[in-house]
Short mmCIF file of N, CA, C and O in Angstrom, two decimals:
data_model
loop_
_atom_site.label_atom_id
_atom_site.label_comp_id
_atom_site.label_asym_id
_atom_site.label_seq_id
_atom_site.Cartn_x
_atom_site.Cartn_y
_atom_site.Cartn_z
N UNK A 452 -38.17 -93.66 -3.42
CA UNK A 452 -38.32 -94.49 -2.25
C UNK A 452 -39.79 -94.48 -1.82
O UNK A 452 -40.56 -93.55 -1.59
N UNK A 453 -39.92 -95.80 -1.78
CA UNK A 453 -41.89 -95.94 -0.78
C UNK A 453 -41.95 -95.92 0.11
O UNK A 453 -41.06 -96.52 0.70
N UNK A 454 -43.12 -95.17 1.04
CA UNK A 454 -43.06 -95.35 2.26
C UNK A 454 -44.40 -96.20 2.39
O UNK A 454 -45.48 -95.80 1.95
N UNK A 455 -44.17 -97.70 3.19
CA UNK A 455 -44.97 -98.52 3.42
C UNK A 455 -45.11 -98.76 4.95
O UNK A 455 -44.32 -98.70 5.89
N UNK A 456 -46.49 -99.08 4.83
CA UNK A 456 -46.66 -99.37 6.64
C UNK A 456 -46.15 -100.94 7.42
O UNK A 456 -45.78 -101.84 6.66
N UNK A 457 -46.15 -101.07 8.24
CA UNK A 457 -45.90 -102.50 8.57
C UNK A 457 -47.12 -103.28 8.22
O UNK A 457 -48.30 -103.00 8.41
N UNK A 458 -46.64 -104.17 7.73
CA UNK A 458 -47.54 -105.41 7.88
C UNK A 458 -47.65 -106.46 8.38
O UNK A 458 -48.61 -107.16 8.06
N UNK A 459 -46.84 -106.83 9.17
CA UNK A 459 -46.91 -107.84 10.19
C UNK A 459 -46.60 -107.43 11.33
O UNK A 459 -46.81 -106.25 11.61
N UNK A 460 -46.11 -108.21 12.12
CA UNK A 460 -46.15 -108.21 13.70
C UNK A 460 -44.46 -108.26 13.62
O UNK A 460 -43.95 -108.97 12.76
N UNK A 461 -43.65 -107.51 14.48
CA UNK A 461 -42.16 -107.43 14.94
C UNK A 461 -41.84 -109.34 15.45
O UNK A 461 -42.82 -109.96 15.87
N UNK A 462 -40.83 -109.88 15.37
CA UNK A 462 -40.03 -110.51 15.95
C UNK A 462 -39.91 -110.66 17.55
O UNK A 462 -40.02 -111.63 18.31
N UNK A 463 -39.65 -109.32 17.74
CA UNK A 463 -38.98 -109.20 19.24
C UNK A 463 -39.82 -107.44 19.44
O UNK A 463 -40.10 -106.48 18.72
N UNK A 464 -39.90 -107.70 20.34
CA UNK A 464 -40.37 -106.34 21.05
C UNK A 464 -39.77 -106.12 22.33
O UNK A 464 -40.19 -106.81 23.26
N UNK A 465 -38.48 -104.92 22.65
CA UNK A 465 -38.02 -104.38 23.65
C UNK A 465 -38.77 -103.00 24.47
O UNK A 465 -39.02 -101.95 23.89
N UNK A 466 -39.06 -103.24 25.83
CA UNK A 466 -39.43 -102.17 26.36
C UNK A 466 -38.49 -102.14 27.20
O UNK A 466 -37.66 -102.99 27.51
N UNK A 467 -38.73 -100.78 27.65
CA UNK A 467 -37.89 -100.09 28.71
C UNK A 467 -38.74 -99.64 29.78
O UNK A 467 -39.40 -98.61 29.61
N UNK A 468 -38.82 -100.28 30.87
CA UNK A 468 -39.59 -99.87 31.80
C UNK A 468 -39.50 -97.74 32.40
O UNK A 468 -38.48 -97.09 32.14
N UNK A 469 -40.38 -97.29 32.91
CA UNK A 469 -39.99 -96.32 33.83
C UNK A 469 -41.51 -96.27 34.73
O UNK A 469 -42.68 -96.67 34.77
N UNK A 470 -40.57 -95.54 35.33
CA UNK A 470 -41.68 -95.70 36.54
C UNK A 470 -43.51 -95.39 36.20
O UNK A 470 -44.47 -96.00 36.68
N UNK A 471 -43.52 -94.27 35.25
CA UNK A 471 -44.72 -94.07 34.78
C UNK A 471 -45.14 -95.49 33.80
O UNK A 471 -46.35 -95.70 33.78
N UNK A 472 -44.57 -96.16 33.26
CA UNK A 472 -45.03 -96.80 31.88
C UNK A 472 -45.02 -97.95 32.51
O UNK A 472 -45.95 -98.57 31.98
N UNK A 473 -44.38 -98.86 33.60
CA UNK A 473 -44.34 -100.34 34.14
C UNK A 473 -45.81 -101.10 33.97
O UNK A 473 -46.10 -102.16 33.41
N UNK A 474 -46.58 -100.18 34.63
CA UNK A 474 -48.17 -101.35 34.63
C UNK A 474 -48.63 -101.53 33.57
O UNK A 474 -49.24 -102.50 33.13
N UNK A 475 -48.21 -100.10 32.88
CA UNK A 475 -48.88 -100.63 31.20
C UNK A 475 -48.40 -101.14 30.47
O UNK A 475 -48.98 -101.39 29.41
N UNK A 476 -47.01 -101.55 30.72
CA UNK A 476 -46.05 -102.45 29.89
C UNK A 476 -46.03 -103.58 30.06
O UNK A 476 -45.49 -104.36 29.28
N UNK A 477 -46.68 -103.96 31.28
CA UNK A 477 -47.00 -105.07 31.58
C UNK A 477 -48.22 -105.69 31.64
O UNK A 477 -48.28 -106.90 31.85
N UNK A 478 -49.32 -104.95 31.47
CA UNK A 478 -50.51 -105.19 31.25
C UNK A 478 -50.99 -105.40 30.12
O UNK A 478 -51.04 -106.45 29.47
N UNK A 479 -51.48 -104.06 29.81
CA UNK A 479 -51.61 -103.54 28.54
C UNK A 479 -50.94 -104.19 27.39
O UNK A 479 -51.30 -105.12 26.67
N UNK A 480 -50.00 -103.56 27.39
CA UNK A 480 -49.24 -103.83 25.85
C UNK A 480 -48.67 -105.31 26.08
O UNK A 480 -48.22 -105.77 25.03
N UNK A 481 -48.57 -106.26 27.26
CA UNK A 481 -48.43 -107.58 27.27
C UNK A 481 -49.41 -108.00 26.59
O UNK A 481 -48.99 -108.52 25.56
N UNK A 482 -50.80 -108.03 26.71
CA UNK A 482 -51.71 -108.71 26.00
C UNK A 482 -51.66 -107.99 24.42
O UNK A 482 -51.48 -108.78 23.50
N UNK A 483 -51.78 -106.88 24.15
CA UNK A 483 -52.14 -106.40 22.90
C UNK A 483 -50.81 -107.09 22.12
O UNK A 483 -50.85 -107.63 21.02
N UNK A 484 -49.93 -106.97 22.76
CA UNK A 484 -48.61 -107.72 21.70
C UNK A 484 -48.66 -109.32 21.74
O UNK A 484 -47.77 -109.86 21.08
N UNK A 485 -49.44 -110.06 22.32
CA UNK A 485 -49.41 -111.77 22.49
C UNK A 485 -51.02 -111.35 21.04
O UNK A 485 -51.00 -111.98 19.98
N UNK A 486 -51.84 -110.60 21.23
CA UNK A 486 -53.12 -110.87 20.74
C UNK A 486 -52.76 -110.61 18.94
O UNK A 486 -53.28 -111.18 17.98
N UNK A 487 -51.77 -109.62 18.96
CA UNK A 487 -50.66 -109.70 17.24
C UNK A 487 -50.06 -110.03 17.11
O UNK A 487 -49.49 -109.53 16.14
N UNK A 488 -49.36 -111.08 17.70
CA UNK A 488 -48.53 -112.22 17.55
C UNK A 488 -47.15 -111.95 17.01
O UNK A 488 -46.55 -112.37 16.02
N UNK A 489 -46.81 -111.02 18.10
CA UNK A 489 -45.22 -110.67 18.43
C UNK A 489 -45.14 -111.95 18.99
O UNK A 489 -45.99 -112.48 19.70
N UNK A 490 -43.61 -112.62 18.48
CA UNK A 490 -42.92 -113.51 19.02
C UNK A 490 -42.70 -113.77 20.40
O UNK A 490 -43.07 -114.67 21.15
N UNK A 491 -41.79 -112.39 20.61
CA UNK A 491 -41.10 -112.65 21.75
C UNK A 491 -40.92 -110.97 22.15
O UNK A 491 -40.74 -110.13 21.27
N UNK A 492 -41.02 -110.53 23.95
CA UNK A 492 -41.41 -109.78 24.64
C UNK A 492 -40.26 -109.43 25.48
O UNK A 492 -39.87 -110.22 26.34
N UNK A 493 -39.84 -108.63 25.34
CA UNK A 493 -38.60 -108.31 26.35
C UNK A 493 -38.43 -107.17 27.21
O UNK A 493 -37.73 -106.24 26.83
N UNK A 494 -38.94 -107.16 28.22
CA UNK A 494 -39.46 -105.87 29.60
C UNK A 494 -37.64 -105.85 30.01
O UNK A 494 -36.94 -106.86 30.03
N UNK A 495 -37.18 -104.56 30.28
CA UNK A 495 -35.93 -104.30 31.06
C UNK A 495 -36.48 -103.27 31.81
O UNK A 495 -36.89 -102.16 31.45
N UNK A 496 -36.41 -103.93 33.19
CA UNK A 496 -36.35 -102.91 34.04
C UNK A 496 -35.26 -102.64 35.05
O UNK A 496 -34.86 -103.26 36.03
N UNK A 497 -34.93 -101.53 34.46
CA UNK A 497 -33.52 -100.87 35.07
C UNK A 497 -33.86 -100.27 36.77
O UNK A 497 -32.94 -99.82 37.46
N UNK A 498 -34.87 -100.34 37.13
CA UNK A 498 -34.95 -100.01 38.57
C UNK A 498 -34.43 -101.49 39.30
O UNK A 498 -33.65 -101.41 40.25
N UNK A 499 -34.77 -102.43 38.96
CA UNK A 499 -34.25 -103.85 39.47
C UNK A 499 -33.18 -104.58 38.26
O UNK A 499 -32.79 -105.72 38.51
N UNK A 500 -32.83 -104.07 37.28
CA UNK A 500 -31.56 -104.71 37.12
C UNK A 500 -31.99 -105.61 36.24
O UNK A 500 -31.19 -106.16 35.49
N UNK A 501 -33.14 -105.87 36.23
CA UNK A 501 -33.39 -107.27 35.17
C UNK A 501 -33.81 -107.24 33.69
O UNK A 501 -34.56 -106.28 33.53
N UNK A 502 -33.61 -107.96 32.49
CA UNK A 502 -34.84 -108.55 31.48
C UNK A 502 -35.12 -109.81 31.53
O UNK A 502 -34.38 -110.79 31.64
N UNK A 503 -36.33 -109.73 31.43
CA UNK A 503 -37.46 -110.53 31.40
C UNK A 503 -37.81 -110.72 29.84
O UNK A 503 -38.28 -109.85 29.11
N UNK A 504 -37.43 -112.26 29.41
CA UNK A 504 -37.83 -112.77 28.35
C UNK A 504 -38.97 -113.35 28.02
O UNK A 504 -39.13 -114.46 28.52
N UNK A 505 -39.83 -112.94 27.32
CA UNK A 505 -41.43 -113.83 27.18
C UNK A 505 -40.97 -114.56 26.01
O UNK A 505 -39.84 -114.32 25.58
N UNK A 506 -41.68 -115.38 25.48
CA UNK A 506 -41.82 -116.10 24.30
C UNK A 506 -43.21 -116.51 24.05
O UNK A 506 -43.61 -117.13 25.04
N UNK A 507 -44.08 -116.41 23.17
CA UNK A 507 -45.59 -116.49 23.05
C UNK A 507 -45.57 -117.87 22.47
O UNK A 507 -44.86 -118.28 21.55
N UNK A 508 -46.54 -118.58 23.21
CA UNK A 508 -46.35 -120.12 23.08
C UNK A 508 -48.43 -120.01 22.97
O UNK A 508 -49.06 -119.13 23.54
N UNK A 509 -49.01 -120.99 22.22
CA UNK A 509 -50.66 -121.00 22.19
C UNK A 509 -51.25 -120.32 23.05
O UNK A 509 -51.90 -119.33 22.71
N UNK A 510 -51.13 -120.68 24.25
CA UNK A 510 -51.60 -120.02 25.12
C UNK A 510 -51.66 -118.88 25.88
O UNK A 510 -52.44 -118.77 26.83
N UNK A 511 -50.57 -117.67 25.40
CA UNK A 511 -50.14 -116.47 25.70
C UNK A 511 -48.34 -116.23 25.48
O UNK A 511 -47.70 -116.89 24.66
N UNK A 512 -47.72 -115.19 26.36
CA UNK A 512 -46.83 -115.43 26.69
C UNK A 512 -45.94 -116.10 27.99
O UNK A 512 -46.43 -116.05 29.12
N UNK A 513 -44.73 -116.67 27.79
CA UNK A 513 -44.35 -117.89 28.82
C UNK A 513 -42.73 -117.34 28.79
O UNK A 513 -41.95 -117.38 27.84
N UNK A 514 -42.46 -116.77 30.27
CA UNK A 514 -41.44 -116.35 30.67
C UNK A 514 -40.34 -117.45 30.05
O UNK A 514 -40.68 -118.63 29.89
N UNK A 515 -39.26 -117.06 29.79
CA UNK A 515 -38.26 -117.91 29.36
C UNK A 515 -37.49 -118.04 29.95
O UNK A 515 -36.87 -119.08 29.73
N UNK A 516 -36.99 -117.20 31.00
CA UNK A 516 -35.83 -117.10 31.83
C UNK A 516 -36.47 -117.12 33.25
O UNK A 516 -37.51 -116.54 33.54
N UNK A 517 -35.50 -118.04 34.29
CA UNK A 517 -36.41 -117.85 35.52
C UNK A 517 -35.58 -116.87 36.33
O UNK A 517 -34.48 -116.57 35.88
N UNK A 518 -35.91 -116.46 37.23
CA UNK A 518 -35.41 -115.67 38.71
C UNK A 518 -33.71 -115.73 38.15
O UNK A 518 -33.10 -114.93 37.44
N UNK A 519 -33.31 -116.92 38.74
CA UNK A 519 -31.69 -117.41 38.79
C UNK A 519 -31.13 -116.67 37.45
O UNK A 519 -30.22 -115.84 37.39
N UNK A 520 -31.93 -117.19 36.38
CA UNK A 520 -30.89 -116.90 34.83
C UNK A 520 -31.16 -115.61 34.51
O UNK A 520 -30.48 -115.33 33.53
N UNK A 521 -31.85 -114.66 34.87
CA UNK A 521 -32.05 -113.09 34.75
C UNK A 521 -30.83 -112.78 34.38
O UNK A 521 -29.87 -113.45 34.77
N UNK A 522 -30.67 -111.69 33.57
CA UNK A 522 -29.77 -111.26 32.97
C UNK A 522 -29.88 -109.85 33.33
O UNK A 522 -30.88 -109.13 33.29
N UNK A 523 -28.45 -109.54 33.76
CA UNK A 523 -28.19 -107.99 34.85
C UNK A 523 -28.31 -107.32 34.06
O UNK A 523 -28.25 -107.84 32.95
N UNK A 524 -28.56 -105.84 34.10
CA UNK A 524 -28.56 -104.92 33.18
C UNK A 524 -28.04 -103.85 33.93
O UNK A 524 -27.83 -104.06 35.13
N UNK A 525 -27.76 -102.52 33.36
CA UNK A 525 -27.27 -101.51 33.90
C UNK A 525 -26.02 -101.24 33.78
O UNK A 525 -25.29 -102.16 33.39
N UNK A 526 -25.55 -100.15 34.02
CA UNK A 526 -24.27 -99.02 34.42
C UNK A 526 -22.89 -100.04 34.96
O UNK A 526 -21.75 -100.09 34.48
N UNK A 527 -23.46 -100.80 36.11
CA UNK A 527 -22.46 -101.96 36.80
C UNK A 527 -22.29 -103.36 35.96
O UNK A 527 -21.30 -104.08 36.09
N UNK A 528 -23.64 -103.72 34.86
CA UNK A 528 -23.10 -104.93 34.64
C UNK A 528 -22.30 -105.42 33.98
O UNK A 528 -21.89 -104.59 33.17
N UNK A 529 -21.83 -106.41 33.88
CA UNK A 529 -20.10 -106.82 32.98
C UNK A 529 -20.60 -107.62 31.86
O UNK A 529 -21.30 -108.62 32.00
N UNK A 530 -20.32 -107.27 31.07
CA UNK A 530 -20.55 -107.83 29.32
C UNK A 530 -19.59 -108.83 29.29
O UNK A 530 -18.48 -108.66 29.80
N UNK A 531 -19.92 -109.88 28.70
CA UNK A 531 -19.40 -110.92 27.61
C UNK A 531 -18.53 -111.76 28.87
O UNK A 531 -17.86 -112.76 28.60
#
């Protein structure tokens, strides 16, 4: 078996917010992942319940989901 490094850029990239890592998950590694041309960006932050879908369109990344269509997350929310 080989062990090879990546060579491209992921599809989808999931973070998990916490309280230490939020600004840089949103800062930081927002731009460094639009500037290697990860697709698509997906922040869950479980202190508010939400993910937040990016999709990298020319110009950066461009939220996909607004306020309303947020998708619940957590312990309480109801699947399917």
């Amino acid at each position: 078996m080989k062990v090879r490094a990546v060579e491209d850029a992921p599809d989808v990239l999931v973070e998990i917010l916490s309280p230490s890592s939020g600004d840089r998950d949103r800062r930081v590694k927002f731009e460094l992942y639009a500037r290697f041309g990860v697709r698509e960006y997906w922040i869950i932050d479980p202190t508010r319940g939400v993910l937040d879908a990016y999709r990298l369109e020319s110009n950066g990344y461009r939220l996909r989901n607004q306020p309303a269509d947020r998708v619940c997350v957590g312990p309480d929310a109801e699947l399917g």
